[in-house]
Amino acid sequence: MQCDLEQVVREHGDMVLRIARSNVGNKADAEDIFQEVFIRLVRSIDKINDEEHLRYWLIRATTNRCKSLFASAQKRNELAVEQLPETASMSESPFDEPDTPATDALQKLPEKYRTAMYLFYFEDRSVKEIAKILESSEGTVKSQLSRGRKMLKETLEKVQDV
């Protein structure tokens, strides 16, 4: 596939940044992941077949980079110290909306639920597409969506009671 990198960044950059931000919870790490994903794209562009494959590849590469970030023991220790104050005072939501109890609650979901819900609700992907992107079964995705909704509902009910 012939590719104009600037065009790809214009068309898909916001999506990559939102996915990264929703998974890592802070702007600096999300921007690092954004850069790494597009550097990897330059190296792998000859493996991309078409526009739809490119979109899947970008989503998958972004979620994989987010997982790698958390897999690093050193980074895990840094996040434990840094993440609480920053997330509590975050002025930008990963979903480009003002901070609300709903976006805050979504941010706090475990990664597997947050990613599935993000792809379903914000990227308008079907269960089948999400399963393909995340390399899991449709049943797993349905379960993640169901559990994510339940956790989100419980969190929001607690906020309402306060």
XYZ file of N, CA and C in Angstrom, residues 101 105 108 150-162:
48
model
N -18.294 12.767 35.799
C -18.229 11.506 36.545
C -18.136 10.297 35.614
N -15.042 7.789 35.622
C -15.299 6.376 35.944
C -14.770 5.470 34.842
N -11.101 4.818 35.068
C -10.684 3.960 36.175
C -10.960 2.476 35.937
N -21.274 -2.847 33.774
C -21.687 -3.074 35.160
C -20.788 -2.291 36.121
N -19.476 -2.361 35.900
C -18.540 -1.638 36.766
C -18.762 -0.130 36.660
N -18.992 0.335 35.451
C -19.236 1.755 35.227
C -20.514 2.193 35.942
N -21.556 1.394 35.837
C -22.830 1.701 36.499
C -22.649 1.763 38.016
N -21.941 0.784 38.579
C -21.723 0.757 40.028
C -20.937 1.978 40.484
N -19.919 2.345 39.727
C -19.106 3.515 40.079
C -19.944 4.782 40.031
N -20.758 4.919 38.997
C -21.586 6.114 38.855
C -22.658 6.192 39.929
N -23.193 5.040 40.334
C -24.185 5.033 41.418
C -23.553 5.485 42.715
N -22.311 5.086 42.968
C -21.606 5.513 44.191
C -21.389 7.017 44.163
N -21.034 7.567 43.008
C -20.815 9.009 42.874
C -22.123 9.744 43.134
N -23.220 9.217 42.617
C -24.533 9.844 42.793
C -24.942 9.848 44.260
N -24.601 8.792 44.987
C -24.985 8.703 46.397
C -24.215 9.672 47.282
N -23.077 10.131 46.819
C -22.231 11.000 47.641
C -22.728 12.401 47.636
